[in-house]
């Protein structure tokens, strides 16, 4: 896989049980933030645990790869703008996310966006049937159907393209289910979506 997004657009608190587990309200409209392209790593590359955090979390998510320029797209047309789907780990320094009040450090460090292992063309994946699962050292930590998303893929694309032009190759991370938790150096984390595959990354000390 070789995607070079101009931006990585993420949705926060997009599963009811995940919003609750961190003590947050369920959002009334999509909660959008960005990760920088410099945070991207591929399947197999190491997530570097930076010295500036003491609470590094995994967040397994469905990723959308945009196929053509999208601006002011209606939900009914949104799937025309999707090239395909991949797995994303929205790695988060939970302590920095809380402390900073905005999420640039907590979400944006180098290696905080493992993506892969491949991009599956849109028509080859039935979002109504697949689940996102996250395993830490082989133990299932997150497991939820994509249909549990509060704001679905088409609604996210409509919302984002009202204020931001999406370019081919741009990546959208759609939000994580409940079950987020800490990783330690030496751990291995896997994000699995049936039909896409398993995104696996080791965690190493920075
Ligand atoms: Mg997330």
PDB file of C-alpha atoms and ligand atoms in Angstrom:
ATOM      1  CA  UNK A   1       0.000   0.000   0.000  1.00  0.00           C
ATOM      2  CA  UNK A   2       1.253   3.450  -0.796  1.00  0.00           C
ATOM      3  CA  UNK A   3      -1.113   6.237   0.149  1.00  0.00           C
ATOM      4  CA  UNK A   4       0.134   9.789   0.548  1.00  0.00           C
ATOM      5  CA  UNK A   5      -2.707  11.770   2.101  1.00  0.00           C
ATOM      6  CA  UNK A   6      -2.614  15.561   2.151  1.00  0.00           C
ATOM      7  CA  UNK A   7      -4.399  15.194   5.485  1.00  0.00           C
ATOM      8  CA  UNK A   8      -5.771  12.598   7.876  1.00  0.00           C
ATOM      9  CA  UNK A   9      -9.237  13.533   9.093  1.00  0.00           C
ATOM     10  CA  UNK A  10     -10.447  11.782  12.234  1.00  0.00           C
ATOM     11  CA  UNK A  11     -13.790  11.452  13.974  1.00  0.00           C
ATOM     12  CA  UNK A  12     -13.821  11.410  17.778  1.00  0.00           C
ATOM     13  CA  UNK A  13     -16.379   9.726  20.024  1.00  0.00           C
ATOM     14  CA  UNK A  14     -18.248   8.072  17.167  1.00  0.00           C
ATOM     15  CA  UNK A  15     -19.373   5.002  19.134  1.00  0.00           C
ATOM     16  CA  UNK A  16     -21.781   5.429  22.063  1.00  0.00           C
ATOM     17  CA  UNK A  17     -19.996   3.000  24.400  1.00  0.00           C
ATOM     18  CA  UNK A  18     -16.579   4.563  23.707  1.00  0.00           C
ATOM     19  CA  UNK A  19     -17.828   8.091  24.454  1.00  0.00           C
ATOM     20  CA  UNK A  20     -19.207   6.795  27.759  1.00  0.00           C
ATOM     21  CA  UNK A  21     -16.086   4.849  28.764  1.00  0.00           C
ATOM     22  CA  UNK A  22     -14.025   8.049  28.795  1.00  0.00           C
ATOM     23  CA  UNK A  23     -16.761   9.993  30.582  1.00  0.00           C
ATOM     24  CA  UNK A  24     -17.763  12.057  27.542  1.00  0.00           C
ATOM     25  CA  UNK A  25     -21.139  13.051  26.146  1.00  0.00           C
ATOM     26  CA  UNK A  26     -22.271  11.486  22.883  1.00  0.00           C
ATOM     27  CA  UNK A  27     -21.684  14.249  20.308  1.00  0.00           C
ATOM     28  CA  UNK A  28     -24.665  15.832  18.533  1.00  0.00           C
ATOM     29  CA  UNK A  29     -22.640  16.319  15.349  1.00  0.00           C
ATOM     30  CA  UNK A  30     -19.373  14.714  14.216  1.00  0.00           C
ATOM     31  CA  UNK A  31     -16.356  15.724  16.306  1.00  0.00           C
ATOM     32  CA  UNK A  32     -13.524  16.270  13.804  1.00  0.00           C
ATOM     33  CA  UNK A  33      -9.765  16.548  14.356  1.00  0.00           C
ATOM     34  CA  UNK A  34      -6.640  16.046  12.245  1.00  0.00           C
ATOM     35  CA  UNK A  35      -3.554  13.890  12.454  1.00  0.00           C
ATOM     36  CA  UNK A  36      -0.531  15.045  10.420  1.00  0.00           C
ATOM     37  CA  UNK A  37       0.709  12.904   7.515  1.00  0.00           C
ATOM     38  CA  UNK A  38       4.019  12.661   9.416  1.00  0.00           C
ATOM     39  CA  UNK A  39       2.263  10.343  11.895  1.00  0.00           C
ATOM     40  CA  UNK A  40       1.689   7.658   9.234  1.00  0.00           C
ATOM     41  CA  UNK A  41       3.436   4.305   9.404  1.00  0.00           C
ATOM     42  CA  UNK A  42       2.797   1.078   7.511  1.00  0.00           C
ATOM     43  CA  UNK A  43       1.880  -2.429   8.597  1.00  0.00           C
ATOM     44  CA  UNK A  44       4.827  -3.919  10.485  1.00  0.00           C
ATOM     45  CA  UNK A  45       6.526  -0.644  11.358  1.00  0.00           C
ATOM     46  CA  UNK A  46       7.064   0.266  14.999  1.00  0.00           C
ATOM     47  CA  UNK A  47       4.871   2.569  17.066  1.00  0.00           C
ATOM     48  CA  UNK A  48       7.356   4.665  19.021  1.00  0.00           C
ATOM     49  CA  UNK A  49       6.314   5.291  22.637  1.00  0.00           C
ATOM     50  CA  UNK A  50       7.448   8.892  23.139  1.00  0.00           C
ATOM     51  CA  UNK A  51       9.099  10.079  26.343  1.00  0.00           C
ATOM     52  CA  UNK A  52       6.530  12.898  26.691  1.00  0.00           C
ATOM     53  CA  UNK A  53       3.637  10.539  27.565  1.00  0.00           C
ATOM     54  CA  UNK A  54       2.908   8.006  30.286  1.00  0.00           C
ATOM     55  CA  UNK A  55      -0.387   6.721  28.862  1.00  0.00           C
ATOM     56  CA  UNK A  56      -0.248   5.557  25.246  1.00  0.00           C
ATOM     57  CA  UNK A  57      -3.497   4.024  23.938  1.00  0.00           C
ATOM     58  CA  UNK A  58      -4.525   2.005  20.888  1.00  0.00           C
ATOM     59  CA  UNK A  59      -7.719   2.912  18.987  1.00  0.00           C
ATOM     60  CA  UNK A  60      -8.678   0.467  16.235  1.00  0.00           C
ATOM     61  CA  UNK A  61     -10.713   2.107  13.458  1.00  0.00           C
ATOM     62  CA  UNK A  62     -12.056   1.729   9.941  1.00  0.00           C
ATOM     63  CA  UNK A  63     -10.156   3.984   7.532  1.00  0.00           C
ATOM     64  CA  UNK A  64     -11.652   5.505   4.379  1.00  0.00           C
ATOM     65  CA  UNK A  65      -9.358   6.373   1.466  1.00  0.00           C
ATOM     66  CA  UNK A  66     -10.752   9.109  -0.785  1.00  0.00           C
ATOM     67  CA  UNK A  67     -10.705   8.435  -4.529  1.00  0.00           C
ATOM     68  CA  UNK A  68     -11.508  11.799  -6.074  1.00  0.00           C
ATOM     69  CA  UNK A  69     -11.692  15.436  -5.069  1.00  0.00           C
ATOM     70  CA  UNK A  70     -14.703  15.957  -2.800  1.00  0.00           C
ATOM     71  CA  UNK A  71     -16.328  19.250  -1.847  1.00  0.00           C
ATOM     72  CA  UNK A  72     -19.936  19.859  -0.761  1.00  0.00           C
ATOM     73  CA  UNK A  73     -20.771  16.187  -1.248  1.00  0.00           C
ATOM     74  CA  UNK A  74     -24.197  14.968  -0.169  1.00  0.00           C
ATOM     75  CA  UNK A  75     -24.432  11.771   1.856  1.00  0.00           C
ATOM     76  CA  UNK A  76     -26.417  10.139  -0.947  1.00  0.00           C
ATOM     77  CA  UNK A  77     -23.436  10.599  -3.300  1.00  0.00           C
ATOM     78  CA  UNK A  78     -20.655  10.005  -0.769  1.00  0.00           C
ATOM     79  CA  UNK A  79     -19.712   6.471  -1.776  1.00  0.00           C
ATOM     80  CA  UNK A  80     -18.803   7.717  -5.282  1.00  0.00           C
ATOM     81  CA  UNK A  81     -15.880   9.580  -3.684  1.00  0.00           C
ATOM     82  CA  UNK A  82     -14.466   6.618  -1.772  1.00  0.00           C
ATOM     83  CA  UNK A  83     -11.615   4.651  -3.308  1.00  0.00           C
ATOM     84  CA  UNK A  84     -11.551   2.030  -0.607  1.00  0.00           C
ATOM     85  CA  UNK A  85     -11.093   0.999   2.994  1.00  0.00           C
ATOM     86  CA  UNK A  86      -8.223   0.144   5.295  1.00  0.00           C
ATOM     87  CA  UNK A  87      -7.452  -0.421   8.980  1.00  0.00           C
ATOM     88  CA  UNK A  88      -6.199   2.464  11.123  1.00  0.00           C
ATOM     89  CA  UNK A  89      -4.804   2.607  14.641  1.00  0.00           C
ATOM     90  CA  UNK A  90      -5.511   6.120  15.966  1.00  0.00           C
ATOM     91  CA  UNK A  91      -2.685   5.952  18.520  1.00  0.00           C
ATOM     92  CA  UNK A  92      -3.319   8.437  21.320  1.00  0.00           C
ATOM     93  CA  UNK A  93      -1.296   9.834  24.207  1.00  0.00           C
ATOM     94  CA  UNK A  94      -4.332   9.987  26.495  1.00  0.00           C
ATOM     95  CA  UNK A  95      -2.637  12.109  29.160  1.00  0.00           C
ATOM     96  CA  UNK A  96      -1.540  14.755  26.638  1.00  0.00           C
ATOM     97  CA  UNK A  97      -4.954  14.751  24.960  1.00  0.00           C
ATOM     98  CA  UNK A  98      -6.544  15.618  28.316  1.00  0.00           C
ATOM     99  CA  UNK A  99      -3.847  18.040  29.484  1.00  0.00           C
ATOM    100  CA  UNK A 100      -3.511  20.142  26.332  1.00  0.00           C
ATOM    101  CA  UNK A 101      -7.202  20.873  25.787  1.00  0.00           C
ATOM    102  CA  UNK A 102      -6.688  20.301  22.061  1.00  0.00           C
ATOM    103  CA  UNK A 103      -5.313  17.170  20.524  1.00  0.00           C
ATOM    104  CA  UNK A 104      -2.325  18.035  18.352  1.00  0.00           C
ATOM    105  CA  UNK A 105       0.281  16.408  20.605  1.00  0.00           C
ATOM    106  CA  UNK A 106      -1.990  13.698  21.956  1.00  0.00           C
ATOM    107  CA  UNK A 107      -2.889  12.471  18.470  1.00  0.00           C
ATOM    108  CA  UNK A 108      -0.128  13.807  16.236  1.00  0.00           C
ATOM    109  CA  UNK A 109       3.228  12.375  17.292  1.00  0.00           C
ATOM    110  CA  UNK A 110       5.384  10.540  14.764  1.00  0.00           C
ATOM    111  CA  UNK A 111       4.212   6.909  14.277  1.00  0.00           C
ATOM    112  CA  UNK A 112       0.743   7.621  15.770  1.00  0.00           C
ATOM    113  CA  UNK A 113      -1.124   6.570  12.613  1.00  0.00           C
ATOM    114  CA  UNK A 114      -0.429   2.946  11.648  1.00  0.00           C
ATOM    115  CA  UNK A 115      -2.434   2.203   8.482  1.00  0.00           C
ATOM    116  CA  UNK A 116      -2.830  -0.936   6.374  1.00  0.00           C
ATOM    117  CA  UNK A 117      -2.076  -3.700   5.570  1.00  0.00           C
ATOM    118  CA  UNK A 118      -3.789  -2.795   2.272  1.00  0.00           C
ATOM    119  CA  UNK A 119      -6.570  -0.708   0.794  1.00  0.00           C
ATOM    120  CA  UNK A 120      -9.581  -2.733  -0.310  1.00  0.00           C
ATOM    121  CA  UNK A 121     -11.646  -1.228  -3.145  1.00  0.00           C
ATOM    122  CA  UNK A 122     -14.992   0.155  -1.996  1.00  0.00           C
ATOM    123  CA  UNK A 123     -17.167  -2.403  -3.728  1.00  0.00           C
ATOM    124  CA  UNK A 124     -15.268  -5.351  -2.242  1.00  0.00           C
ATOM    125  CA  UNK A 125     -16.248  -4.613   1.365  1.00  0.00           C
ATOM    126  CA  UNK A 126     -19.778  -4.762   2.781  1.00  0.00           C
ATOM    127  CA  UNK A 127     -19.760  -2.299   5.677  1.00  0.00           C
ATOM    128  CA  UNK A 128     -23.006  -3.807   6.916  1.00  0.00           C
ATOM    129  CA  UNK A 129     -21.293  -7.092   7.685  1.00  0.00           C
ATOM    130  CA  UNK A 130     -17.827  -6.360   9.057  1.00  0.00           C
ATOM    131  CA  UNK A 131     -16.483  -5.664  12.524  1.00  0.00           C
ATOM    132  CA  UNK A 132     -13.426  -3.803  13.725  1.00  0.00           C
ATOM    133  CA  UNK A 133     -11.389  -5.730  16.271  1.00  0.00           C
ATOM    134  CA  UNK A 134      -8.283  -4.726  18.160  1.00  0.00           C
ATOM    135  CA  UNK A 135      -5.993  -7.271  19.812  1.00  0.00           C
ATOM    136  CA  UNK A 136      -3.177  -6.484  22.222  1.00  0.00           C
ATOM    137  CA  UNK A 137      -0.648  -9.302  22.443  1.00  0.00           C
ATOM    138  CA  UNK A 138      -3.292 -11.585  20.951  1.00  0.00           C
ATOM    139  CA  UNK A 139      -6.041 -10.670  23.440  1.00  0.00           C
ATOM    140  CA  UNK A 140      -9.203  -9.086  22.005  1.00  0.00           C
ATOM    141  CA  UNK A 141      -9.705  -5.591  23.466  1.00  0.00           C
ATOM    142  CA  UNK A 142     -12.148  -4.010  21.011  1.00  0.00           C
ATOM    143  CA  UNK A 143     -14.785  -5.738  18.874  1.00  0.00           C
ATOM    144  CA  UNK A 144     -17.736  -3.909  17.327  1.00  0.00           C
ATOM    145  CA  UNK A 145     -19.643  -3.852  14.034  1.00  0.00           C
ATOM    146  CA  UNK A 146     -19.105  -0.895  11.725  1.00  0.00           C
ATOM    147  CA  UNK A 147     -22.882  -0.431  11.857  1.00  0.00           C
ATOM    148  CA  UNK A 148     -22.473   0.807  15.456  1.00  0.00           C
ATOM    149  CA  UNK A 149     -20.957   4.081  14.187  1.00  0.00           C
ATOM    150  CA  UNK A 150     -23.045   7.030  15.426  1.00  0.00           C
ATOM    151  CA  UNK A 151     -22.225   8.986  12.261  1.00  0.00           C
ATOM    152  CA  UNK A 152     -21.936   6.623   9.304  1.00  0.00           C
ATOM    153  CA  UNK A 153     -19.361   6.809   6.519  1.00  0.00           C
ATOM    154  CA  UNK A 154     -21.613   8.756   4.129  1.00  0.00           C
ATOM    155  CA  UNK A 155     -22.673  11.225   6.810  1.00  0.00           C
ATOM    156  CA  UNK A 156     -19.031  11.825   7.790  1.00  0.00           C
ATOM    157  CA  UNK A 157     -18.088  12.620   4.186  1.00  0.00           C
ATOM    158  CA  UNK A 158     -20.997  15.033   3.810  1.00  0.00           C
ATOM    159  CA  UNK A 159     -20.101  16.763   7.077  1.00  0.00           C
ATOM    160  CA  UNK A 160     -16.367  17.097   6.381  1.00  0.00           C
ATOM    161  CA  UNK A 161     -16.725  18.245   2.778  1.00  0.00           C
ATOM    162  CA  UNK A 162     -18.981  21.125   3.802  1.00  0.00           C
ATOM    163  CA  UNK A 163     -15.907  22.864   5.212  1.00  0.00           C
ATOM    164  CA  UNK A 164     -12.845  21.070   3.776  1.00  0.00           C
ATOM    165  CA  UNK A 165     -11.967  19.771   0.313  1.00  0.00           C
ATOM    166  CA  UNK A 166     -10.883  16.149   0.393  1.00  0.00           C
ATOM    167  CA  UNK A 167      -8.230  15.124  -2.128  1.00  0.00           C
ATOM    168  CA  UNK A 168      -7.520  11.705  -3.631  1.00  0.00           C
ATOM    169  CA  UNK A 169      -5.516   9.688  -1.132  1.00  0.00           C
ATOM    170  CA  UNK A 170      -6.822  11.552   1.898  1.00  0.00           C
ATOM    171  CA  UNK A 171      -7.565   9.287   4.831  1.00  0.00           C
ATOM    172  CA  UNK A 172     -10.523   9.445   7.203  1.00  0.00           C
ATOM    173  CA  UNK A 173     -10.378   7.539  10.503  1.00  0.00           C
ATOM    174  CA  UNK A 174     -13.991   6.943  11.449  1.00  0.00           C
ATOM    175  CA  UNK A 175     -13.741   6.558  15.233  1.00  0.00           C
ATOM    176  CA  UNK A 176     -13.025   3.802  17.714  1.00  0.00           C
ATOM    177  CA  UNK A 177     -15.316   1.422  19.637  1.00  0.00           C
ATOM    178  CA  UNK A 178     -15.181   0.914  23.383  1.00  0.00           C
ATOM    179  CA  UNK A 179     -12.321  -1.013  24.922  1.00  0.00           C
ATOM    180  CA  UNK A 180      -9.450   1.425  24.364  1.00  0.00           C
ATOM    181  CA  UNK A 181      -6.504   0.910  26.663  1.00  0.00           C
ATOM    182  CA  UNK A 182      -2.795   1.302  27.244  1.00  0.00           C
ATOM    183  CA  UNK A 183       0.105  -0.196  25.298  1.00  0.00           C
ATOM    184  CA  UNK A 184       3.623  -0.729  26.613  1.00  0.00           C
ATOM    185  CA  UNK A 185       6.995  -1.046  24.860  1.00  0.00           C
ATOM    186  CA  UNK A 186       7.343  -4.674  23.811  1.00  0.00           C
ATOM    187  CA  UNK A 187       3.638  -5.070  23.063  1.00  0.00           C
ATOM    188  CA  UNK A 188       2.192  -6.005  19.672  1.00  0.00           C
ATOM    189  CA  UNK A 189      -1.094  -4.438  18.587  1.00  0.00           C
ATOM    190  CA  UNK A 190      -3.356  -5.663  15.794  1.00  0.00           C
ATOM    191  CA  UNK A 191      -6.348  -3.980  14.167  1.00  0.00           C
ATOM    192  CA  UNK A 192      -8.418  -6.433  12.169  1.00  0.00           C
ATOM    193  CA  UNK A 193     -11.308  -5.862   9.776  1.00  0.00           C
ATOM    194  CA  UNK A 194     -12.592  -8.910   7.932  1.00  0.00           C
ATOM    195  CA  UNK A 195     -12.082  -8.486   4.207  1.00  0.00           C
ATOM    196  CA  UNK A 196      -9.207  -6.047   4.680  1.00  0.00           C
ATOM    197  CA  UNK A 197      -6.798  -7.982   6.873  1.00  0.00           C
ATOM    198  CA  UNK A 198      -4.749  -7.451   9.999  1.00  0.00           C
ATOM    199  CA  UNK A 199      -2.714  -4.305  10.644  1.00  0.00           C
ATOM    200  CA  UNK A 200       0.031  -5.329  13.059  1.00  0.00           C
ATOM    201  CA  UNK A 201       2.601  -3.080  14.715  1.00  0.00           C
ATOM    202  CA  UNK A 202       5.061  -3.529  17.574  1.00  0.00           C
ATOM    203  CA  UNK A 203       5.493  -0.841  20.233  1.00  0.00           C
ATOM    204  CA  UNK A 204       9.027   0.305  21.044  1.00  0.00           C
ATOM    205  CA  UNK A 205      10.478   2.796  23.519  1.00  0.00           C
ATOM    206  CA  UNK A 206      11.294   6.208  21.987  1.00  0.00           C
TER     207      UNK A 206
HETATM  208 MG1  LIG B   1      -9.919   7.693  17.376  1.00  0.00          MG
END
